[in-house]
Each structure stands twice: as C-alpha cells, then as structure tokens.
C-alpha cells in the first residue's frame, strides 16, 4: 500500500514502525536506552531507537522537545524517521536540528492502520507499507 | 512554498553551510504550515538556554559562517561571574555556558541575556514583522505592541535571524489575529500577580486560542501585561490576546472577535481554585525567587520599598533576576544597596531554569510567578505562589504560614 504524505525534511529511509496513539515529547524518553517513560502512554516502556515513529503530533515546549531528541541522538537512540498526522513548529525544529526525517499529513491516519514492527518505507512524499528492501533498491 | 532565486541558492548552500541549514529549517516550517512565501523581518529574539540541543544548533550555524542579518537579542543562560563564586557547578555545565556565549557572539547576536527584550532593548513598533522566541514574548509583542510574530522556538527564531526572513503564516496574516474566545473578567485585578493568576487560569482553558478580555481595568502597567502574557503561554500556548479598551489592534478591527466565539466567565472563586491547584500551601522556605520574567527597574524599587530597611531571615536566600540595565540603574539610584543590605541578591543575565539553583532542588520556595514554579518543578523545587509583598514578608519570617 502506498500512502501520499508531505515530506518536510530529510532523506528517503525505511524501517520498523513504532506506533503511538498519543502525542509525544522526546524529553520523556530515556536517552541511554531510547525507552519512552511517560506513564499511561501508548508508547510507555517501548524503545524509540532506530524506529520509524508514527504519531498523531508532538507536544511540549520547544526547549524540551529539541533537547530530548538531541539527547536520544547523542546516544544513538533517536528514531530514524517521524511520521506525524500534523507537525507543529516545535517538532519540525527538533527534527531538522537533529537530522531526523520528518513526514506529515499522510492522507490516511497511519496511527490506526499500522502496527508495531510493520515495515515502512519513506520515498519522497510517499509512504510505502511493504516488505523489507522491496522498493528502495529498484 | 515559493522561493526567490536567491533563497533557492541559499538552500543549495551557495552562501555557506550555516545559511543553508537555517534556510532548510525555515522551508520545512513553511511547508508544514503551507506558507506561500518568506517575508522579511526587522528583528529577532532567540531563547538562548545553554541546554545542549540549543547550543548544538547555534554552534552548527556559527561554524557554517552564519551571521544574524537583523538585530537579534538573546535570552539569559546564567551569569558566570556571579555564580561561579557561590554555586556548585560541573565542569561540563561551565563549559556548556562558555560554548553557548561564544557561539552567539560569533553569530553576531546582541548578548543582552534578558527574557524581556520587548520592554527593554528590542522593541518592535506596531505592524512590524519579527521572529521572537521566549514564551512570554509573542503575547506581549503581538498584543501590547501590535507587532507580528508567531510563537517561535529558539531554533526557528535563530534561523529567521540569520536569513532575515520568516515563513508567512499564522499571526503574520491579518485574518488570523482575531479572537476566538471571549473572557469576561468579574474579579478585581491589581498588580502583576493577579494578572499572572488570570493568565494561568485562562491559558489552561483556551490552549492555543486568542482570548478577548472584557472587564479589565483601562490602565494596566507594563509589568501586569508582561505577567498576563507570560502565564497565558505557560499553562497554554497563547501567542496573542486582546483586552477591550487597552490593546491597540482590537479597536482597529471591524470584528475583533470571530462570530460564534465561546464566552467564558472568570470570577474571584475560579481564580482562587486555580491558585490552590498551582501553589503549595506553606511551610518553612529555603528561597524566594523573583524575576521570571526578569524584574523591571520599577519592580526592584517596589522590593526595596517593601523591605523598608528590614533584613531577610538567615535561612532564606532571596534572589531577584533582572536585566543588566535595570541592575545598573538600581546600583546608581541606591535601590540595590537597600536590597543587598537586607540580604537579598539581585542578579542579571540569569534564568531560573538553570543548574545554578540546584541547591534548592527538593526544598520549598516562594515566588510571584507561576512560570517560575512550573519550570522549577521540573527540577524538583516546589513553590508557594503569591504576590511580591507576601513573598518578601515570607523571606523575612523564613516561612509561609
């Protein structure tokens, strides 16, 4: 399946989906493990490290969102890409400064379609849900 | 988003890596908000914080040869000369401060280190397009001054400073500056603290909306308006408000409130309930921290007047954070001497959200600022929040009863 979206920053990339139903703030992840710590959150206890993160939106002030993602990256535990239903200026800034691919406004709500571990490929403005190495090699 | 030929060349790196990075961020934000183009700005303010993510970005831009293209003031990290003598700081924290100051100096920013440039040394005029970060700034700049800024983060404000432009969306556009919620105030308002309490209460309700206040006094002080905006942007993410009969823009609009806007009423009891939720009730205190946002010269005069020659309790540290300008005026006029003889410390260039106040983590303090309490809570300090007079009385007694 191919879902049209809007690439805001970064290169083409593929990886395992990690799906959040709730808005996220990178400050609430442990930089040394990548594990998201917020209680009563759909990502609670899961690691963001190297994942394609599927979220409704970001939340929280600019300083903490950026510093949170920066600390994850410094420990090699940042997500590899973020797909947000809507990206606010703070989330855009954090991803651009740290260098994480960011896509938003997919024409379908992927937080309801995808499951953890699904393989996701971001190619230009397209999000391709498919098999590992199926598309980017061609 | 449409880019001019020159903007495209900057994005391709023809004017250096620093400008390329800055342009890349502005384009990403512009695309996210479907801005049609970039527009020139006349000035900027960057919420410099000496936190690693922020410093990393400033260093990358500086290393890439970027320079601020417009007047760009900076938020306070902390004052090395003052705190290196009295606070326990790690080598890393000290080096991070020096790296931050150095990066912003190389970027050609004004090293003003105050969070209230909009009443001090970076004051836009009505209608100016600017890019201000620091959460208390957009409400004051948009509402009181009638200039135009979105609620920028530190990286986007710095990128705009370097390019001299910002994406044309949000509060830069006329149609987006109308109120979408009416707030009828039926409580007596006097002094910055009461405006701050109103701001915290309304910010929680309206979130990112634009409130239109009715029933407020006609001649608020600048300090009262600073507190109102700072707190609206603490519990909510308000970037603009109108006050009937006070702020300039509402009077110029045909319809300052969108049709069908929700109406909320705020009475004394609502404010009392909100205060109870935000403030600790009392006990022995270790510190009184004032100046979030930075105290004006007039507020320093007020503190000296309340002290009236009395000394603060030996177990309490009284800090008042302010701008370098107000500190120097207080020194010249004798106000500083009164506060220091009472045992108080007036400090410039410093933010409450810094490791220099580590000593007070895990203890109870007093402040007149909800924003202060909110950010210090993240660092493990709790606060009784009350007006400046009550804070000073508590500093003298050593406790809040």
Coordinates of C-alpha atoms in Angstrom, one line a residue:
Chain A
X1 CA 0.0 0.0 0.0
X2 CA 1.2 3.5 -0.9
X3 CA 0.0 6.5 1.2
X4 CA 0.6 10.0 -0.1
X5 CA 2.0 12.4 2.6
X6 CA 4.2 15.5 2.7
X7 CA 7.9 15.2 3.3
X8 CA 9.1 18.2 5.4
X9 CA 12.7 17.2 6.0
X10 CA 15.3 14.6 5.4
X11 CA 16.2 11.7 3.1
X12 CA 14.4 8.6 2.0
X13 CA 14.5 5.9 4.7
X14 CA 13.0 2.6 5.7
X15 CA 12.5 0.8 9.0
X16 CA 10.2 -0.8 11.5
X17 CA 7.1 1.1 12.6
X18 CA 6.5 2.1 16.2
X19 CA 3.0 3.3 16.6
X20 CA 1.8 5.8 19.2
X21 CA -1.8 6.8 19.7
X22 CA -0.8 9.7 21.9
X23 CA 1.2 12.9 21.2
X24 CA 4.8 12.6 22.3
X25 CA 7.5 14.6 23.9
X26 CA 11.1 13.3 23.3
X27 CA 12.1 14.7 26.7
X28 CA 10.1 11.9 28.3
X29 CA 12.3 9.2 26.7
X30 CA 15.4 7.8 28.4
X31 CA 18.4 8.9 26.2
X32 CA 20.5 5.9 27.3
X33 CA 18.0 3.2 26.3
X34 CA 15.6 5.0 24.0
X35 CA 12.7 3.8 26.1
X36 CA 9.7 6.1 26.4
X37 CA 9.0 6.7 30.1
X38 CA 5.7 8.6 30.3
X39 CA 3.0 6.7 32.3
X40 CA -0.4 5.9 30.8
X41 CA 1.0 6.4 27.3
X42 CA 0.7 4.0 24.4
X43 CA 4.5 4.1 23.9
X44 CA 5.2 3.6 27.6
X45 CA 8.1 1.1 28.1
X46 CA 8.9 0.8 24.3
X47 CA 12.1 1.9 22.7
X48 CA 12.1 4.6 20.0
X49 CA 15.7 3.7 19.0
X50 CA 16.0 3.3 15.2
X51 CA 12.3 3.1 14.6
X52 CA 10.0 4.9 12.2
X53 CA 7.8 6.6 14.7
X54 CA 4.2 7.0 13.8
X55 CA 2.5 9.7 15.9
X56 CA -0.6 12.0 15.9
X57 CA 1.5 15.0 16.9
X58 CA 4.2 16.4 19.2
X59 CA 3.6 18.1 22.5
X60 CA 5.6 20.3 24.9
X61 CA 7.8 23.4 24.8
X62 CA 10.5 24.0 22.2
X63 CA 13.4 23.6 24.6
X64 CA 12.5 20.3 26.0
X65 CA 11.3 18.7 22.7
X66 CA 14.6 19.6 21.0
X67 CA 16.8 18.7 23.9
X68 CA 15.0 15.4 24.3
X69 CA 15.6 14.4 20.7
X70 CA 19.1 15.7 20.7
X71 CA 20.0 13.6 23.8
X72 CA 18.5 10.5 22.1
X73 CA 20.6 11.1 19.0
X74 CA 23.7 11.7 21.0
X75 CA 23.2 8.2 22.5
X76 CA 22.4 6.7 19.0
X77 CA 18.8 6.1 20.2
X78 CA 16.9 8.6 18.1
X79 CA 14.1 7.3 15.9
X80 CA 15.1 7.0 12.2
X81 CA 12.1 8.9 11.0
X82 CA 8.9 10.5 12.3
X83 CA 5.6 10.4 10.5
X84 CA 3.1 12.8 12.2
X85 CA -0.5 13.4 11.4
X86 CA 0.3 17.0 12.0
X87 CA 3.7 18.5 12.7
X88 CA 3.9 21.7 14.8
X89 CA 6.8 24.2 14.5
X90 CA 8.5 22.7 17.6
X91 CA 8.5 19.2 16.2
X92 CA 9.8 20.4 12.8
X93 CA 12.6 22.4 14.5
X94 CA 13.6 19.4 16.6
X95 CA 13.7 17.0 13.6
X96 CA 15.6 19.5 11.4
X97 CA 18.2 20.4 14.0
X98 CA 18.9 16.8 15.0
X99 CA 18.6 15.5 11.4
X100 CA 15.7 13.1 11.6
X101 CA 13.5 12.6 8.5
X102 CA 10.0 14.1 9.1
X103 CA 6.9 13.5 7.1
X104 CA 3.4 14.8 7.9
X105 CA -0.2 14.9 6.8
X106 CA -0.5 11.3 5.4
X107 CA -3.8 11.0 3.6
X108 CA -4.7 8.2 5.9
X109 CA -4.3 8.1 9.7
X110 CA -1.4 5.6 10.0
X111 CA -1.6 5.5 13.8
X112 CA -4.8 3.5 13.2
X113 CA -3.6 1.4 10.3
X114 CA -0.1 0.4 11.2
X115 CA 1.1 -1.9 14.0
X116 CA 4.5 -2.1 15.8
X117 CA 7.0 -3.9 13.6
X118 CA 5.4 -3.3 10.3
X119 CA 7.9 -2.3 7.6
X120 CA 7.6 1.3 6.4
X121 CA 9.4 3.0 3.5
X122 CA 9.5 6.7 3.1
X123 CA 10.3 7.7 -0.5
X124 CA 9.9 11.4 -1.4
X125 CA 6.3 12.3 -0.5
X126 CA 5.2 8.7 -0.4
X127 CA 4.9 6.3 2.5
X128 CA 5.1 2.7 1.3
X129 CA 3.9 -0.1 3.6
X130 CA 5.6 -3.2 2.4
X131 CA 8.4 -5.6 2.6
X132 CA 12.0 -5.0 3.7
X133 CA 14.1 -3.8 0.8
X134 CA 11.2 -4.2 -1.6
X135 CA 11.2 -0.7 -3.1
X136 CA 14.2 1.5 -2.4
X137 CA 16.5 -0.9 -4.3
X138 CA 14.6 -0.5 -7.5
Chain B
X1 CA 6.4 27.3 -0.7
X2 CA 7.6 29.8 -3.3
X3 CA 11.3 30.7 -3.0
X4 CA 13.1 33.5 -4.9
X5 CA 16.1 32.7 -6.9
X6 CA 18.4 34.0 -4.1
X7 CA 16.5 31.9 -1.5
X8 CA 17.0 28.8 -3.7
X9 CA 20.7 29.5 -3.9
X10 CA 20.9 29.8 -0.2
X11 CA 19.1 26.5 0.2
X12 CA 21.6 24.9 -2.2
X13 CA 24.5 26.2 0.0
X14 CA 25.9 28.9 -2.2
X15 CA 26.0 31.3 0.7
X16 CA 27.6 28.9 3.1
X17 CA 26.6 25.9 5.2
X18 CA 25.2 28.0 8.1
X19 CA 22.7 29.8 6.0
X20 CA 21.8 26.6 4.2
X21 CA 20.9 24.9 7.5
X22 CA 18.9 28.0 8.6
X23 CA 17.0 28.1 5.3
X24 CA 16.4 24.3 5.4
X25 CA 14.6 24.8 8.8
X26 CA 12.5 27.8 7.5
X27 CA 11.5 25.9 4.4
X28 CA 10.4 22.8 6.5
X29 CA 8.3 25.0 8.8
X30 CA 6.9 27.0 5.8
X31 CA 5.9 23.7 4.1
X32 CA 4.3 22.4 7.3
X33 CA 2.1 25.4 7.6
X34 CA 1.6 25.8 3.9
X35 CA 3.1 29.3 3.8
X36 CA 3.1 30.8 0.4
X37 CA 6.5 32.5 0.8
X38 CA 9.0 34.0 3.1
X39 CA 8.7 37.6 4.3
X40 CA 11.4 40.0 5.7
X41 CA 11.6 40.5 9.4
X42 CA 13.1 43.6 11.1
X43 CA 14.4 41.9 14.3
X44 CA 14.5 38.7 16.3
X45 CA 14.9 37.4 19.8
X46 CA 16.4 33.9 20.5
X47 CA 15.6 32.0 23.6
X48 CA 19.2 31.0 24.2
X49 CA 19.2 28.4 27.0
X50 CA 22.6 26.8 27.3
X51 CA 20.8 23.4 27.0
X52 CA 22.6 21.1 24.7
X53 CA 20.2 20.9 21.8
X54 CA 20.1 24.7 21.5
X55 CA 23.8 25.1 21.8
X56 CA 24.4 22.4 19.2
X57 CA 22.2 24.3 16.7
X58 CA 23.9 27.7 17.4
X59 CA 27.3 26.1 17.0
X60 CA 26.5 24.5 13.7
X61 CA 25.2 27.8 12.3
X62 CA 28.2 29.7 13.6
X63 CA 30.7 27.1 12.3
X64 CA 28.9 27.3 8.9
X65 CA 29.7 31.0 8.8
X66 CA 26.2 32.3 9.5
X67 CA 25.7 35.8 11.0
X68 CA 22.5 37.4 12.2
X69 CA 21.0 39.6 9.4
X70 CA 18.8 41.6 11.8
X71 CA 19.0 42.9 15.3
X72 CA 18.8 39.7 17.4
X73 CA 18.7 39.8 21.2
X74 CA 19.2 36.7 23.4
X75 CA 17.7 35.1 26.5
X76 CA 19.6 34.6 29.7
X77 CA 21.5 31.5 30.5
X78 CA 23.4 32.3 33.8
X79 CA 25.9 34.8 34.9
X80 CA 29.3 33.2 35.2
X81 CA 30.9 36.0 37.3
X82 CA 28.2 35.8 39.9
X83 CA 27.5 32.1 40.2
X84 CA 31.0 30.6 39.7
X85 CA 31.7 32.0 43.2
X86 CA 28.7 30.6 45.1
X87 CA 27.1 27.7 43.2
X88 CA 28.3 24.1 42.8
X89 CA 28.6 23.5 39.0
X90 CA 30.1 20.8 37.0
X91 CA 33.0 21.4 34.6
X92 CA 30.6 20.4 31.8
X93 CA 27.9 22.9 32.8
X94 CA 30.5 25.7 32.9
X95 CA 31.9 24.7 29.5
X96 CA 28.4 24.5 28.0
X97 CA 27.8 28.1 29.2
X98 CA 31.0 29.3 27.6
X99 CA 30.4 27.4 24.4
X100 CA 26.9 28.9 24.2
X101 CA 28.0 32.5 24.8
X102 CA 30.8 32.0 22.3
X103 CA 28.5 30.6 19.6
X104 CA 26.0 33.5 19.9
X105 CA 28.9 36.0 19.9
X106 CA 30.2 34.5 16.6
X107 CA 26.7 34.7 15.2
X108 CA 26.7 38.4 15.8
X109 CA 23.7 38.3 18.2
X110 CA 23.3 41.0 20.8
X111 CA 24.4 39.3 24.1
X112 CA 21.7 41.1 26.1
X113 CA 20.7 38.0 28.1
X114 CA 17.3 39.1 29.2
X115 CA 13.9 37.5 28.6
X116 CA 12.1 40.8 28.4
X117 CA 13.6 42.5 25.3
X118 CA 10.2 43.7 24.4
X119 CA 10.2 46.2 27.3
X120 CA 13.9 46.9 27.1
X121 CA 16.2 46.8 24.1
X122 CA 14.4 45.1 21.2
X123 CA 11.0 46.8 21.0
X124 CA 9.2 46.4 17.6
X125 CA 6.7 49.1 16.5
X126 CA 3.1 48.5 15.5
X127 CA 2.8 46.3 12.4
X128 CA 6.5 45.2 12.3
X129 CA 7.0 41.5 11.3
X130 CA 9.5 39.9 13.7
X131 CA 10.5 36.4 14.9
X132 CA 10.6 36.2 18.7
X133 CA 11.1 33.0 20.8
X134 CA 10.8 33.0 24.6
X135 CA 7.3 32.1 25.5
X136 CA 6.4 35.4 27.2
X137 CA 7.5 37.4 24.2
X138 CA 4.8 36.7 21.5
X139 CA 1.9 37.6 23.7
X140 CA 3.5 41.0 24.6
X141 CA 4.8 41.7 21.0
X142 CA 1.5 40.8 19.3
X143 CA -1.0 42.1 21.8
X144 CA 0.5 45.1 23.6
X145 CA 2.8 46.4 20.8
X146 CA 0.8 45.3 17.8
X147 CA 3.8 43.9 16.0
X148 CA 3.7 40.4 14.5
X149 CA 5.4 37.2 15.4
X150 CA 4.5 33.5 15.6
X151 CA 5.3 31.5 18.7
X152 CA 8.8 30.7 17.7
X153 CA 11.1 28.1 19.2
X154 CA 14.8 29.1 19.8
X155 CA 16.0 27.2 16.6
X156 CA 13.4 28.8 14.3
X157 CA 13.9 32.3 15.7
X158 CA 17.7 31.9 15.2
X159 CA 17.2 30.6 11.6
X160 CA 15.0 33.6 10.9
X161 CA 17.6 36.0 12.4
X162 CA 20.3 34.5 10.1
X163 CA 18.1 34.6 6.9
X164 CA 16.3 37.9 7.9
X165 CA 13.0 36.3 6.9
X166 CA 10.2 34.1 8.3
X167 CA 7.5 32.0 6.6
X168 CA 4.4 34.0 6.0
X169 CA 1.7 32.1 8.1
X170 CA -0.1 32.3 11.4
X171 CA -0.1 35.6 13.2
X172 CA 1.7 37.4 10.4
X173 CA -1.6 37.3 8.5
X174 CA -4.4 39.8 9.3
X175 CA -7.2 37.2 9.3
X176 CA -5.5 35.0 11.9
X177 CA -5.3 37.7 14.5
X178 CA -8.9 37.9 15.6
X179 CA -10.0 36.5 18.9
X180 CA -11.8 33.1 19.1
X181 CA -12.8 33.1 22.7
X182 CA -14.3 35.9 24.9
X183 CA -13.2 36.1 28.5
X184 CA -15.4 38.2 30.8
X185 CA -13.5 39.0 34.0
X186 CA -15.5 39.6 37.1
X187 CA -12.7 39.7 39.6
X188 CA -10.7 42.7 40.9
X189 CA -7.3 43.0 39.3
X190 CA -4.4 44.7 40.8
X191 CA -0.7 44.1 40.5
X192 CA 1.3 41.7 38.3
X193 CA 0.5 38.7 40.4
X194 CA -3.3 39.0 39.9
X195 CA -2.7 39.3 36.1
X196 CA -0.5 36.3 36.2
X197 CA -3.1 34.3 38.0
X198 CA -5.7 35.3 35.4
X199 CA -3.2 34.3 32.7
X200 CA -2.6 30.8 34.2
X201 CA -6.4 30.3 34.6
X202 CA -7.3 31.3 31.1
X203 CA -4.3 29.6 29.4
X204 CA -5.5 26.3 30.8
X205 CA -8.9 26.8 29.2
X206 CA -8.1 28.3 25.8
X207 CA -4.9 26.4 25.0
X208 CA -3.6 27.9 21.8
X209 CA -6.6 30.2 21.2
X210 CA -6.7 34.0 21.1
X211 CA -8.7 35.4 24.1
X212 CA -10.5 38.7 24.1
X213 CA -10.7 40.1 27.6
X214 CA -13.6 42.2 28.8
X215 CA -13.9 43.8 32.2
X216 CA -10.2 44.6 32.9
X217 CA -9.0 48.0 34.1
X218 CA -8.1 50.6 31.5
X219 CA -4.6 51.4 32.5
X220 CA -2.6 48.3 33.3
X221 CA 1.1 48.6 34.0
X222 CA 3.6 47.1 31.6
X223 CA 4.5 44.6 34.4
X224 CA 0.9 43.5 34.7
X225 CA 0.8 42.9 30.9
X226 CA 4.1 41.0 31.0
X227 CA 2.7 38.7 33.7
X228 CA -0.6 38.1 31.9
X229 CA 1.2 37.1 28.7
X230 CA 3.9 35.0 30.3
X231 CA 1.3 32.9 32.2
X232 CA -1.1 32.5 29.2
X233 CA 1.9 31.0 27.5
X234 CA 2.8 28.8 30.5
X235 CA -0.4 26.9 31.1
X236 CA -1.5 27.3 27.5
X237 CA 0.4 28.2 24.3
X238 CA -1.3 31.5 23.8
X239 CA 0.7 33.8 21.4
X240 CA -1.8 36.7 21.3
X241 CA -4.7 38.2 23.2
X242 CA -6.8 41.4 23.1
X243 CA -8.0 43.5 26.0
X244 CA -11.1 45.6 25.3
X245 CA -10.1 49.3 25.6
X246 CA -6.5 48.6 26.2
X247 CA -4.6 46.7 23.5
X248 CA -4.4 48.6 20.2
X249 CA -5.4 46.2 17.5
X250 CA -8.9 45.2 18.6
X251 CA -10.0 48.8 18.2
X252 CA -8.8 48.9 14.6
X253 CA -10.6 45.7 13.6
X254 CA -14.1 45.7 12.3
X255 CA -14.8 42.5 14.1
X256 CA -12.1 41.7 16.6
X257 CA -13.9 38.5 17.7
X258 CA -14.8 35.7 15.4
X259 CA -18.5 35.0 15.1
X260 CA -19.7 32.2 17.3
X261 CA -16.7 32.5 19.7
X262 CA -17.2 30.8 23.0
X263 CA -17.7 33.1 26.0
X264 CA -16.2 32.1 29.4
X265 CA -16.6 34.0 32.7
X266 CA -13.9 34.3 35.3
X267 CA -14.8 35.2 38.9
X268 CA -12.8 35.5 42.2
X269 CA -13.7 31.9 43.1
X270 CA -12.4 30.5 39.8
X271 CA -9.1 32.2 40.4
X272 CA -8.9 31.1 44.0
X273 CA -9.4 27.5 42.9
X274 CA -6.7 27.7 40.2
X275 CA -4.3 29.2 42.7
X276 CA -4.9 26.4 45.1
X277 CA -4.1 23.8 42.4
X278 CA -0.9 25.5 41.4
X279 CA 0.5 26.7 44.7
X280 CA 1.9 24.8 47.7
X281 CA 0.1 25.9 50.9
X282 CA 3.0 26.8 53.2
X283 CA 5.8 25.8 55.5
X284 CA 9.5 26.7 56.1
X285 CA 11.1 28.0 52.9
X286 CA 14.7 27.9 51.7
X287 CA 14.5 30.6 49.0
X288 CA 12.4 33.3 47.5
X289 CA 13.0 33.6 43.7
X290 CA 11.6 36.7 41.9
X291 CA 12.1 37.8 38.3
X292 CA 10.6 35.2 35.9
X293 CA 10.2 37.1 33.6
X294 CA 13.0 39.4 34.6
X295 CA 12.0 42.2 37.0
X296 CA 11.9 45.7 35.7
X297 CA 13.6 48.6 37.4
X298 CA 10.2 49.6 38.8
X299 CA 9.8 46.2 40.4
X300 CA 13.2 46.4 42.1
X301 CA 12.1 49.8 43.5
X302 CA 9.0 48.1 44.8
X303 CA 11.0 45.3 46.5
X304 CA 13.2 47.9 48.2
X305 CA 10.1 49.8 49.4
X306 CA 8.5 46.6 50.9
X307 CA 11.8 45.6 52.6
X308 CA 11.8 49.1 54.3
X309 CA 15.2 48.5 56.0
X310 CA 14.3 45.1 57.4
X311 CA 16.6 42.1 57.0
X312 CA 15.5 38.7 55.5
X313 CA 15.7 35.5 57.6
X314 CA 19.2 33.9 57.8
X315 CA 17.8 30.6 56.5
X316 CA 16.4 32.1 53.3
X317 CA 18.1 33.2 50.1
X318 CA 16.3 36.0 48.2
X319 CA 17.1 36.1 44.5
X320 CA 15.8 38.8 42.2
X321 CA 16.6 38.2 38.5
X322 CA 16.7 41.2 36.2
X323 CA 18.2 42.8 33.2
X324 CA 21.7 44.2 33.2
X325 CA 20.2 47.6 32.5
X326 CA 17.8 47.5 35.5
X327 CA 20.6 46.2 37.8
X328 CA 22.8 49.1 36.8
X329 CA 20.0 51.7 37.3
X330 CA 19.3 50.1 40.7
X331 CA 23.0 50.4 41.6
X332 CA 23.2 54.1 40.7
X333 CA 20.0 55.0 42.4
X334 CA 20.7 53.3 45.7
X335 CA 17.9 50.7 45.4
X336 CA 20.4 47.9 45.0
X337 CA 22.1 48.9 48.2
X338 CA 18.8 48.7 50.1
X339 CA 18.1 45.2 48.8
X340 CA 21.7 43.9 49.4
X341 CA 21.8 45.3 53.0
X342 CA 18.6 43.3 53.6
X343 CA 20.5 40.2 52.5
X344 CA 18.9 40.0 49.0
X345 CA 20.8 39.2 45.8
X346 CA 19.9 40.9 42.5
X347 CA 21.4 39.1 39.6
X348 CA 21.4 39.9 35.8
X349 CA 21.9 37.6 32.8
X350 CA 20.3 34.6 34.5
X351 CA 17.2 32.4 34.1
X352 CA 15.5 30.4 36.9
X353 CA 15.6 27.2 34.7
X354 CA 19.4 26.7 35.1
X355 CA 21.6 24.4 37.2
X356 CA 22.9 27.4 39.3
X357 CA 19.8 27.0 41.6
X358 CA 20.5 23.2 42.2
X359 CA 20.9 23.9 45.9
X360 CA 17.2 24.5 46.3
X361 CA 16.0 21.3 44.5
X362 CA 13.9 19.2 46.8
X363 CA 13.0 22.3 49.0
X364 CA 10.2 24.7 49.3
X365 CA 10.4 28.2 47.9
X366 CA 8.3 31.3 47.3
X367 CA 7.7 33.2 44.1
X368 CA 5.2 35.6 42.5
X369 CA 5.5 33.7 39.1
X370 CA 3.6 30.6 38.1
X371 CA 6.0 30.3 35.2
X372 CA 8.9 30.1 37.7
X373 CA 7.1 27.5 39.7
X374 CA 6.2 25.4 36.6
X375 CA 9.8 25.2 35.3
X376 CA 11.4 24.8 38.7
X377 CA 9.0 21.9 39.4
X378 CA 10.7 20.0 36.6
X379 CA 13.9 20.5 38.6
X380 CA 12.4 19.2 41.8
X381 CA 11.6 22.5 43.7
X382 CA 8.1 23.3 45.0
X383 CA 6.7 26.8 45.4
X384 CA 4.2 28.8 47.3
X385 CA 3.0 31.3 44.7
X386 CA 1.8 34.7 46.0
X387 CA 2.2 38.5 45.4
X388 CA 5.6 40.2 45.8
X389 CA 4.7 41.8 49.1
X390 CA 3.7 38.4 50.6
X391 CA 6.9 36.8 49.1
X392 CA 9.1 39.5 50.8
X393 CA 7.3 39.1 54.1
X394 CA 7.9 35.3 53.9
X395 CA 11.6 35.9 53.2
X396 CA 11.8 38.0 56.4
X397 CA 9.9 35.4 58.5
X398 CA 11.5 32.3 56.9
X399 CA 8.2 30.6 56.4
X400 CA 4.8 30.8 54.8
X401 CA 2.1 30.4 57.4

